[in-house]
Amino acid sequence: MTAGDGGAYGADDDIVDYILGITFEIWEQKGVDLIHQYYGRDCVIWGMDGITRGAQAVVDATRATLTGFPDRRLLGENVVWSGSRDTGYYTSHRLLSVATNTGSTAYGPATGRPIRMTNIADCVIEEGVITREWLLRDNMVLATQLGADPLAAARGMAERRNGEHKAWLLGEADRVARVSTPDRGTASPRRDPNGFAWNVLGSVWRGDRALFDSAYAPYAYLHRSPLLEISGRDAIYEYYRSLRAVLGGLRFSVDHVASQPFAENGVDIAVRWTVAGEHAADFHGVAASGKPLFVLGATHWRCVDDRIASEVTVFDELALLSQTQAG
């Protein structure tokens, strides 16, 4: 396959094969123009560093990324999905981004440094075409590996935020503030993954230690990024406790849940979630400001015997910091 050929995947292909295959074609095989085949003309991609509308804009953004990281590879780790050929699919694709910075980026001139990032892309796919996507990546991990000053990088992100993106952040924060948390009682991840997700995220963001301990195995580990691995239920709870302190008066929403069986007694669950609050504590050296904060996140849980054995959570810490710098 070359960049000028048609892509090998279509609406009738296995959905996991489709997601892994088109990612390989576009990035490893440099078939960037295949985006016009795989993304809708009027597609929308939401991210904490901007909103992208239309397949051509996706092509342009991909080429811009390759200018800074021409050897970038996206290595698929898992695809958790829901839906069907007839009704459309929702996929949550976790991947490892590996690259070398040999061109200029938003963080400065080329550094020659290697980078590794965990990304999650949640996609709606209809008739073999991606029509909506939520793109999760932690730009703090990227900026740190490139040697950029976090606060300067956050200010730059805040300055690049356009009116549409600002309005989306405010609208999402308002939506989350009005969400009522359902009472799901005791929810098994295998029998009721949606209820399980509400319960777990409720324990995470409200600090319900008893519920948290019932959901996580003692040996659970959290992968926040290739730079941050947290081992053990107690350490995971403390990580989220420190994050809650930053997000005063927070509200949260579970926005999508997909699940697939794993082995004989397990399940993989993918959750897209949002949190809104106020800057209430020191964050990367920035004192509490009371400014509104919004987080778009995605989490993949692998549950074994009805408890979380491993978690991968991605959200943009740099975007969070940038909101403390917004005017």
JSON list of C-alpha atoms in Angstrom, two decimals, residues 126-298:
[
{"chain": "A", "resi": 126, "resn": "GLU", "atom": "CA", "xyz": [-20.75, 4.90, 10.78]},
{"chain": "A", "resi": 127, "resn": "GLU", "atom": "CA", "xyz": [-20.59, 3.00, 7.47]},
{"chain": "A", "resi": 128, "resn": "GLY", "atom": "CA", "xyz": [-16.83, 2.64, 7.83]},
{"chain": "A", "resi": 129, "resn": "VAL", "atom": "CA", "xyz": [-16.29, 6.38, 8.38]},
{"chain": "A", "resi": 130, "resn": "ILE", "atom": "CA", "xyz": [-15.28, 8.18, 11.58]},
{"chain": "A", "resi": 131, "resn": "THR", "atom": "CA", "xyz": [-17.79, 10.96, 12.19]},
{"chain": "A", "resi": 132, "resn": "ARG", "atom": "CA", "xyz": [-16.92, 12.01, 15.75]},
{"chain": "A", "resi": 133, "resn": "GLU", "atom": "CA", "xyz": [-13.85, 11.58, 17.91]},
{"chain": "A", "resi": 134, "resn": "TRP", "atom": "CA", "xyz": [-12.66, 12.55, 21.38]},
{"chain": "A", "resi": 135, "resn": "LEU", "atom": "CA", "xyz": [-8.85, 12.62, 21.41]},
{"chain": "A", "resi": 136, "resn": "LEU", "atom": "CA", "xyz": [-7.12, 12.14, 24.76]},
{"chain": "A", "resi": 137, "resn": "ARG", "atom": "CA", "xyz": [-3.41, 12.84, 25.23]},
{"chain": "A", "resi": 138, "resn": "ASP", "atom": "CA", "xyz": [-1.41, 14.39, 28.03]},
{"chain": "A", "resi": 139, "resn": "ASN", "atom": "CA", "xyz": [0.54, 17.26, 26.54]},
{"chain": "A", "resi": 140, "resn": "MET", "atom": "CA", "xyz": [2.30, 17.73, 29.88]},
{"chain": "A", "resi": 141, "resn": "VAL", "atom": "CA", "xyz": [4.08, 14.42, 29.20]},
{"chain": "A", "resi": 142, "resn": "LEU", "atom": "CA", "xyz": [5.13, 15.69, 25.77]},
{"chain": "A", "resi": 143, "resn": "ALA", "atom": "CA", "xyz": [6.28, 19.09, 27.02]},
{"chain": "A", "resi": 144, "resn": "THR", "atom": "CA", "xyz": [8.24, 17.51, 29.89]},
{"chain": "A", "resi": 145, "resn": "GLN", "atom": "CA", "xyz": [10.07, 15.08, 27.61]},
{"chain": "A", "resi": 146, "resn": "LEU", "atom": "CA", "xyz": [10.96, 17.93, 25.25]},
{"chain": "A", "resi": 147, "resn": "GLY", "atom": "CA", "xyz": [12.42, 19.91, 28.15]},
{"chain": "A", "resi": 148, "resn": "ALA", "atom": "CA", "xyz": [9.86, 22.72, 27.96]},
{"chain": "A", "resi": 149, "resn": "ASP", "atom": "CA", "xyz": [8.95, 24.80, 31.00]},
{"chain": "A", "resi": 150, "resn": "PRO", "atom": "CA", "xyz": [5.48, 23.59, 32.05]},
{"chain": "A", "resi": 151, "resn": "LEU", "atom": "CA", "xyz": [4.14, 27.00, 33.00]},
{"chain": "A", "resi": 152, "resn": "ALA", "atom": "CA", "xyz": [5.37, 28.61, 29.79]},
{"chain": "A", "resi": 153, "resn": "ALA", "atom": "CA", "xyz": [3.89, 25.75, 27.78]},
{"chain": "A", "resi": 154, "resn": "ALA", "atom": "CA", "xyz": [0.58, 26.16, 29.63]},
{"chain": "A", "resi": 155, "resn": "ARG", "atom": "CA", "xyz": [0.51, 29.89, 28.91]},
{"chain": "A", "resi": 156, "resn": "GLY", "atom": "CA", "xyz": [1.15, 29.18, 25.25]},
{"chain": "A", "resi": 157, "resn": "MET", "atom": "CA", "xyz": [-1.73, 26.72, 25.15]},
{"chain": "A", "resi": 158, "resn": "ALA", "atom": "CA", "xyz": [-4.04, 29.26, 26.80]},
{"chain": "A", "resi": 159, "resn": "GLU", "atom": "CA", "xyz": [-3.04, 31.90, 24.23]},
{"chain": "A", "resi": 160, "resn": "ARG", "atom": "CA", "xyz": [-3.74, 29.55, 21.31]},
{"chain": "A", "resi": 161, "resn": "ARG", "atom": "CA", "xyz": [-7.25, 28.72, 22.53]},
{"chain": "A", "resi": 162, "resn": "ASN", "atom": "CA", "xyz": [-9.79, 30.19, 20.11]},
{"chain": "A", "resi": 163, "resn": "GLY", "atom": "CA", "xyz": [-13.34, 31.36, 20.72]},
{"chain": "A", "resi": 164, "resn": "GLU", "atom": "CA", "xyz": [-15.00, 28.10, 19.68]},
{"chain": "A", "resi": 165, "resn": "HIS", "atom": "CA", "xyz": [-12.82, 26.09, 22.02]},
{"chain": "A", "resi": 166, "resn": "LYS", "atom": "CA", "xyz": [-13.38, 28.47, 24.94]},
{"chain": "A", "resi": 167, "resn": "ALA", "atom": "CA", "xyz": [-17.13, 28.26, 24.39]},
{"chain": "A", "resi": 168, "resn": "TRP", "atom": "CA", "xyz": [-16.98, 24.46, 24.28]},
{"chain": "A", "resi": 169, "resn": "LEU", "atom": "CA", "xyz": [-15.05, 24.31, 27.56]},
{"chain": "A", "resi": 170, "resn": "LEU", "atom": "CA", "xyz": [-17.53, 26.62, 29.28]},
{"chain": "A", "resi": 171, "resn": "GLY", "atom": "CA", "xyz": [-20.51, 24.74, 27.84]},
{"chain": "A", "resi": 172, "resn": "GLU", "atom": "CA", "xyz": [-19.14, 21.37, 28.93]},
{"chain": "A", "resi": 173, "resn": "ALA", "atom": "CA", "xyz": [-18.39, 22.64, 32.42]},
{"chain": "A", "resi": 174, "resn": "ASP", "atom": "CA", "xyz": [-21.97, 23.92, 32.69]},
{"chain": "A", "resi": 175, "resn": "ARG", "atom": "CA", "xyz": [-23.32, 20.58, 31.47]},
{"chain": "A", "resi": 176, "resn": "VAL", "atom": "CA", "xyz": [-21.29, 18.63, 34.01]},
{"chain": "A", "resi": 177, "resn": "ALA", "atom": "CA", "xyz": [-22.38, 20.94, 36.83]},
{"chain": "A", "resi": 178, "resn": "ARG", "atom": "CA", "xyz": [-26.01, 19.95, 36.12]},
{"chain": "A", "resi": 179, "resn": "VAL", "atom": "CA", "xyz": [-25.47, 16.16, 35.99]},
{"chain": "A", "resi": 180, "resn": "SER", "atom": "CA", "xyz": [-27.26, 14.12, 38.64]},
{"chain": "A", "resi": 181, "resn": "THR", "atom": "CA", "xyz": [-25.29, 11.08, 39.78]},
{"chain": "A", "resi": 182, "resn": "PRO", "atom": "CA", "xyz": [-27.45, 7.95, 39.59]},
{"chain": "A", "resi": 183, "resn": "ASP", "atom": "CA", "xyz": [-27.68, 5.59, 42.57]},
{"chain": "A", "resi": 184, "resn": "ARG", "atom": "CA", "xyz": [-26.50, 2.29, 41.09]},
{"chain": "A", "resi": 185, "resn": "GLY", "atom": "CA", "xyz": [-26.18, 0.28, 44.31]},
{"chain": "A", "resi": 186, "resn": "THR", "atom": "CA", "xyz": [-23.74, -2.61, 44.02]},
{"chain": "A", "resi": 187, "resn": "ALA", "atom": "CA", "xyz": [-22.73, -2.99, 40.37]},
{"chain": "A", "resi": 188, "resn": "SER", "atom": "CA", "xyz": [-20.68, -5.81, 38.90]},
{"chain": "A", "resi": 189, "resn": "PRO", "atom": "CA", "xyz": [-18.27, -4.77, 36.12]},
{"chain": "A", "resi": 190, "resn": "ARG", "atom": "CA", "xyz": [-19.30, -7.83, 34.10]},
{"chain": "A", "resi": 191, "resn": "ARG", "atom": "CA", "xyz": [-23.08, -7.55, 34.57]},
{"chain": "A", "resi": 192, "resn": "ASP", "atom": "CA", "xyz": [-23.45, -3.76, 34.80]},
{"chain": "A", "resi": 193, "resn": "PRO", "atom": "CA", "xyz": [-20.36, -1.96, 33.45]},
{"chain": "A", "resi": 194, "resn": "ASN", "atom": "CA", "xyz": [-22.19, 1.37, 33.25]},
{"chain": "A", "resi": 195, "resn": "GLY", "atom": "CA", "xyz": [-23.25, 1.20, 36.90]},
{"chain": "A", "resi": 196, "resn": "PHE", "atom": "CA", "xyz": [-19.76, 0.05, 37.85]},
{"chain": "A", "resi": 197, "resn": "ALA", "atom": "CA", "xyz": [-18.25, 3.07, 36.08]},
{"chain": "A", "resi": 198, "resn": "TRP", "atom": "CA", "xyz": [-20.52, 5.52, 37.92]},
{"chain": "A", "resi": 199, "resn": "ASN", "atom": "CA", "xyz": [-19.67, 3.86, 41.24]},
{"chain": "A", "resi": 200, "resn": "VAL", "atom": "CA", "xyz": [-15.91, 3.80, 40.70]},
{"chain": "A", "resi": 201, "resn": "LEU", "atom": "CA", "xyz": [-15.67, 7.36, 39.41]},
{"chain": "A", "resi": 202, "resn": "GLY", "atom": "CA", "xyz": [-17.92, 8.45, 42.25]},
{"chain": "A", "resi": 203, "resn": "SER", "atom": "CA", "xyz": [-15.49, 6.88, 44.73]},
{"chain": "A", "resi": 204, "resn": "VAL", "atom": "CA", "xyz": [-12.54, 8.50, 42.93]},
{"chain": "A", "resi": 205, "resn": "TRP", "atom": "CA", "xyz": [-13.92, 12.03, 42.72]},
{"chain": "A", "resi": 206, "resn": "ARG", "atom": "CA", "xyz": [-15.81, 12.09, 46.02]},
{"chain": "A", "resi": 207, "resn": "GLY", "atom": "CA", "xyz": [-13.28, 10.24, 48.12]},
{"chain": "A", "resi": 208, "resn": "ASP", "atom": "CA", "xyz": [-15.50, 7.33, 49.16]},
{"chain": "A", "resi": 209, "resn": "ARG", "atom": "CA", "xyz": [-12.75, 5.09, 50.51]},
{"chain": "A", "resi": 210, "resn": "ALA", "atom": "CA", "xyz": [-14.93, 2.08, 51.29]},
{"chain": "A", "resi": 211, "resn": "LEU", "atom": "CA", "xyz": [-16.38, 2.01, 47.78]},
{"chain": "A", "resi": 212, "resn": "PHE", "atom": "CA", "xyz": [-12.95, 2.61, 46.28]},
{"chain": "A", "resi": 213, "resn": "ASP", "atom": "CA", "xyz": [-11.45, -0.33, 48.20]},
{"chain": "A", "resi": 214, "resn": "SER", "atom": "CA", "xyz": [-14.26, -2.61, 47.08]},
{"chain": "A", "resi": 215, "resn": "ALA", "atom": "CA", "xyz": [-13.67, -1.71, 43.42]},
{"chain": "A", "resi": 216, "resn": "TYR", "atom": "CA", "xyz": [-9.85, -1.92, 43.26]},
{"chain": "A", "resi": 217, "resn": "ALA", "atom": "CA", "xyz": [-7.78, -5.01, 43.99]},
{"chain": "A", "resi": 218, "resn": "PRO", "atom": "CA", "xyz": [-4.99, -4.40, 46.55]},
{"chain": "A", "resi": 219, "resn": "TYR", "atom": "CA", "xyz": [-2.40, -5.06, 43.84]},
{"chain": "A", "resi": 220, "resn": "ALA", "atom": "CA", "xyz": [-4.02, -2.76, 41.23]},
{"chain": "A", "resi": 221, "resn": "TYR", "atom": "CA", "xyz": [-1.79, -0.41, 39.32]},
{"chain": "A", "resi": 222, "resn": "LEU", "atom": "CA", "xyz": [-2.50, 2.87, 37.54]},
{"chain": "A", "resi": 223, "resn": "HIS", "atom": "CA", "xyz": [-0.72, 3.88, 34.34]},
{"chain": "A", "resi": 224, "resn": "ARG", "atom": "CA", "xyz": [-1.10, 7.64, 34.00]},
{"chain": "A", "resi": 225, "resn": "SER", "atom": "CA", "xyz": [1.66, 7.95, 31.42]},
{"chain": "A", "resi": 226, "resn": "PRO", "atom": "CA", "xyz": [5.02, 6.41, 30.53]},
{"chain": "A", "resi": 227, "resn": "LEU", "atom": "CA", "xyz": [6.38, 8.85, 33.13]},
{"chain": "A", "resi": 228, "resn": "LEU", "atom": "CA", "xyz": [3.97, 7.95, 35.93]},
{"chain": "A", "resi": 229, "resn": "GLU", "atom": "CA", "xyz": [3.15, 4.41, 37.04]},
{"chain": "A", "resi": 230, "resn": "ILE", "atom": "CA", "xyz": [1.41, 4.00, 40.40]},
{"chain": "A", "resi": 231, "resn": "SER", "atom": "CA", "xyz": [1.36, 0.59, 42.09]},
{"chain": "A", "resi": 232, "resn": "GLY", "atom": "CA", "xyz": [-1.09, -0.52, 44.76]},
{"chain": "A", "resi": 233, "resn": "ARG", "atom": "CA", "xyz": [-4.61, 0.49, 45.75]},
{"chain": "A", "resi": 234, "resn": "ASP", "atom": "CA", "xyz": [-3.48, 2.81, 48.55]},
{"chain": "A", "resi": 235, "resn": "ALA", "atom": "CA", "xyz": [-1.10, 4.73, 46.29]},
{"chain": "A", "resi": 236, "resn": "ILE", "atom": "CA", "xyz": [-3.78, 5.10, 43.60]},
{"chain": "A", "resi": 237, "resn": "TYR", "atom": "CA", "xyz": [-6.21, 6.49, 46.18]},
{"chain": "A", "resi": 238, "resn": "GLU", "atom": "CA", "xyz": [-3.61, 9.03, 47.34]},
{"chain": "A", "resi": 239, "resn": "TYR", "atom": "CA", "xyz": [-2.96, 10.13, 43.77]},
{"chain": "A", "resi": 240, "resn": "TYR", "atom": "CA", "xyz": [-6.62, 10.90, 43.22]},
{"chain": "A", "resi": 241, "resn": "ARG", "atom": "CA", "xyz": [-6.89, 12.53, 46.65]},
{"chain": "A", "resi": 242, "resn": "SER", "atom": "CA", "xyz": [-4.18, 15.03, 45.65]},
{"chain": "A", "resi": 243, "resn": "LEU", "atom": "CA", "xyz": [-5.97, 15.71, 42.37]},
{"chain": "A", "resi": 244, "resn": "ARG", "atom": "CA", "xyz": [-9.31, 16.26, 44.12]},
{"chain": "A", "resi": 245, "resn": "ALA", "atom": "CA", "xyz": [-7.69, 18.92, 46.26]},
{"chain": "A", "resi": 246, "resn": "VAL", "atom": "CA", "xyz": [-6.94, 20.95, 43.12]},
{"chain": "A", "resi": 247, "resn": "LEU", "atom": "CA", "xyz": [-10.49, 20.66, 41.75]},
{"chain": "A", "resi": 248, "resn": "GLY", "atom": "CA", "xyz": [-12.61, 22.35, 44.41]},
{"chain": "A", "resi": 249, "resn": "GLY", "atom": "CA", "xyz": [-16.38, 21.82, 44.38]},
{"chain": "A", "resi": 250, "resn": "LEU", "atom": "CA", "xyz": [-16.00, 19.30, 41.60]},
{"chain": "A", "resi": 251, "resn": "ARG", "atom": "CA", "xyz": [-18.80, 17.59, 39.71]},
{"chain": "A", "resi": 252, "resn": "PHE", "atom": "CA", "xyz": [-18.32, 14.68, 37.34]},
{"chain": "A", "resi": 253, "resn": "SER", "atom": "CA", "xyz": [-20.11, 12.91, 34.54]},
{"chain": "A", "resi": 254, "resn": "VAL", "atom": "CA", "xyz": [-19.78, 9.47, 32.95]},
{"chain": "A", "resi": 255, "resn": "ASP", "atom": "CA", "xyz": [-20.29, 10.21, 29.25]},
{"chain": "A", "resi": 256, "resn": "HIS", "atom": "CA", "xyz": [-19.77, 6.83, 27.58]},
{"chain": "A", "resi": 257, "resn": "VAL", "atom": "CA", "xyz": [-19.06, 3.25, 28.65]},
{"chain": "A", "resi": 258, "resn": "ALA", "atom": "CA", "xyz": [-18.03, 0.31, 26.46]},
{"chain": "A", "resi": 259, "resn": "SER", "atom": "CA", "xyz": [-16.96, -3.15, 27.56]},
{"chain": "A", "resi": 260, "resn": "GLN", "atom": "CA", "xyz": [-15.68, -6.43, 26.18]},
{"chain": "A", "resi": 261, "resn": "PRO", "atom": "CA", "xyz": [-15.05, -9.75, 27.96]},
{"chain": "A", "resi": 262, "resn": "PHE", "atom": "CA", "xyz": [-11.49, -10.61, 28.98]},
{"chain": "A", "resi": 263, "resn": "ALA", "atom": "CA", "xyz": [-10.43, -14.22, 29.65]},
{"chain": "A", "resi": 264, "resn": "GLU", "atom": "CA", "xyz": [-12.86, -16.38, 31.66]},
{"chain": "A", "resi": 265, "resn": "ASN", "atom": "CA", "xyz": [-13.67, -14.12, 34.59]},
{"chain": "A", "resi": 266, "resn": "GLY", "atom": "CA", "xyz": [-12.68, -10.64, 33.48]},
{"chain": "A", "resi": 267, "resn": "VAL", "atom": "CA", "xyz": [-13.82, -7.66, 31.48]},
{"chain": "A", "resi": 268, "resn": "ASP", "atom": "CA", "xyz": [-12.19, -4.66, 29.80]},
{"chain": "A", "resi": 269, "resn": "ILE", "atom": "CA", "xyz": [-14.12, -1.43, 30.35]},
{"chain": "A", "resi": 270, "resn": "ALA", "atom": "CA", "xyz": [-13.53, 1.88, 28.58]},
{"chain": "A", "resi": 271, "resn": "VAL", "atom": "CA", "xyz": [-15.02, 5.04, 30.10]},
{"chain": "A", "resi": 272, "resn": "ARG", "atom": "CA", "xyz": [-15.05, 8.58, 28.75]},
{"chain": "A", "resi": 273, "resn": "TRP", "atom": "CA", "xyz": [-15.69, 11.04, 31.58]},
{"chain": "A", "resi": 274, "resn": "THR", "atom": "CA", "xyz": [-15.62, 14.74, 32.41]},
{"chain": "A", "resi": 275, "resn": "VAL", "atom": "CA", "xyz": [-14.98, 16.75, 35.58]},
{"chain": "A", "resi": 276, "resn": "ALA", "atom": "CA", "xyz": [-15.65, 20.40, 36.34]},
{"chain": "A", "resi": 277, "resn": "GLY", "atom": "CA", "xyz": [-14.52, 22.37, 39.38]},
{"chain": "A", "resi": 278, "resn": "GLU", "atom": "CA", "xyz": [-12.57, 25.41, 40.57]},
{"chain": "A", "resi": 279, "resn": "HIS", "atom": "CA", "xyz": [-8.83, 25.89, 41.06]},
{"chain": "A", "resi": 280, "resn": "ALA", "atom": "CA", "xyz": [-8.67, 25.33, 44.83]},
{"chain": "A", "resi": 281, "resn": "ALA", "atom": "CA", "xyz": [-5.05, 24.38, 45.63]},
{"chain": "A", "resi": 282, "resn": "ASP", "atom": "CA", "xyz": [-1.48, 24.81, 44.43]},
{"chain": "A", "resi": 283, "resn": "PHE", "atom": "CA", "xyz": [-0.95, 23.14, 41.06]},
{"chain": "A", "resi": 284, "resn": "HIS", "atom": "CA", "xyz": [2.51, 23.07, 39.51]},
{"chain": "A", "resi": 285, "resn": "GLY", "atom": "CA", "xyz": [3.46, 26.08, 41.61]},
{"chain": "A", "resi": 286, "resn": "VAL", "atom": "CA", "xyz": [0.35, 28.10, 40.73]},
{"chain": "A", "resi": 287, "resn": "ALA", "atom": "CA", "xyz": [-1.57, 29.14, 43.86]},
{"chain": "A", "resi": 288, "resn": "ALA", "atom": "CA", "xyz": [-5.31, 28.60, 44.10]},
{"chain": "A", "resi": 289, "resn": "SER", "atom": "CA", "xyz": [-7.09, 31.14, 41.89]},
{"chain": "A", "resi": 290, "resn": "GLY", "atom": "CA", "xyz": [-10.74, 30.07, 41.96]},
{"chain": "A", "resi": 291, "resn": "LYS", "atom": "CA", "xyz": [-10.74, 29.92, 38.16]},
{"chain": "A", "resi": 292, "resn": "PRO", "atom": "CA", "xyz": [-13.04, 27.36, 36.52]},
{"chain": "A", "resi": 293, "resn": "LEU", "atom": "CA", "xyz": [-11.36, 24.09, 35.57]},
{"chain": "A", "resi": 294, "resn": "PHE", "atom": "CA", "xyz": [-12.59, 21.41, 33.20]},
{"chain": "A", "resi": 295, "resn": "VAL", "atom": "CA", "xyz": [-11.12, 17.97, 32.52]},
{"chain": "A", "resi": 296, "resn": "LEU", "atom": "CA", "xyz": [-11.91, 15.60, 29.66]},
{"chain": "A", "resi": 297, "resn": "GLY", "atom": "CA", "xyz": [-10.61, 12.12, 30.46]},
{"chain": "A", "resi": 298, "resn": "ALA", "atom": "CA", "xyz": [-10.69, 8.51, 29.36]}
]
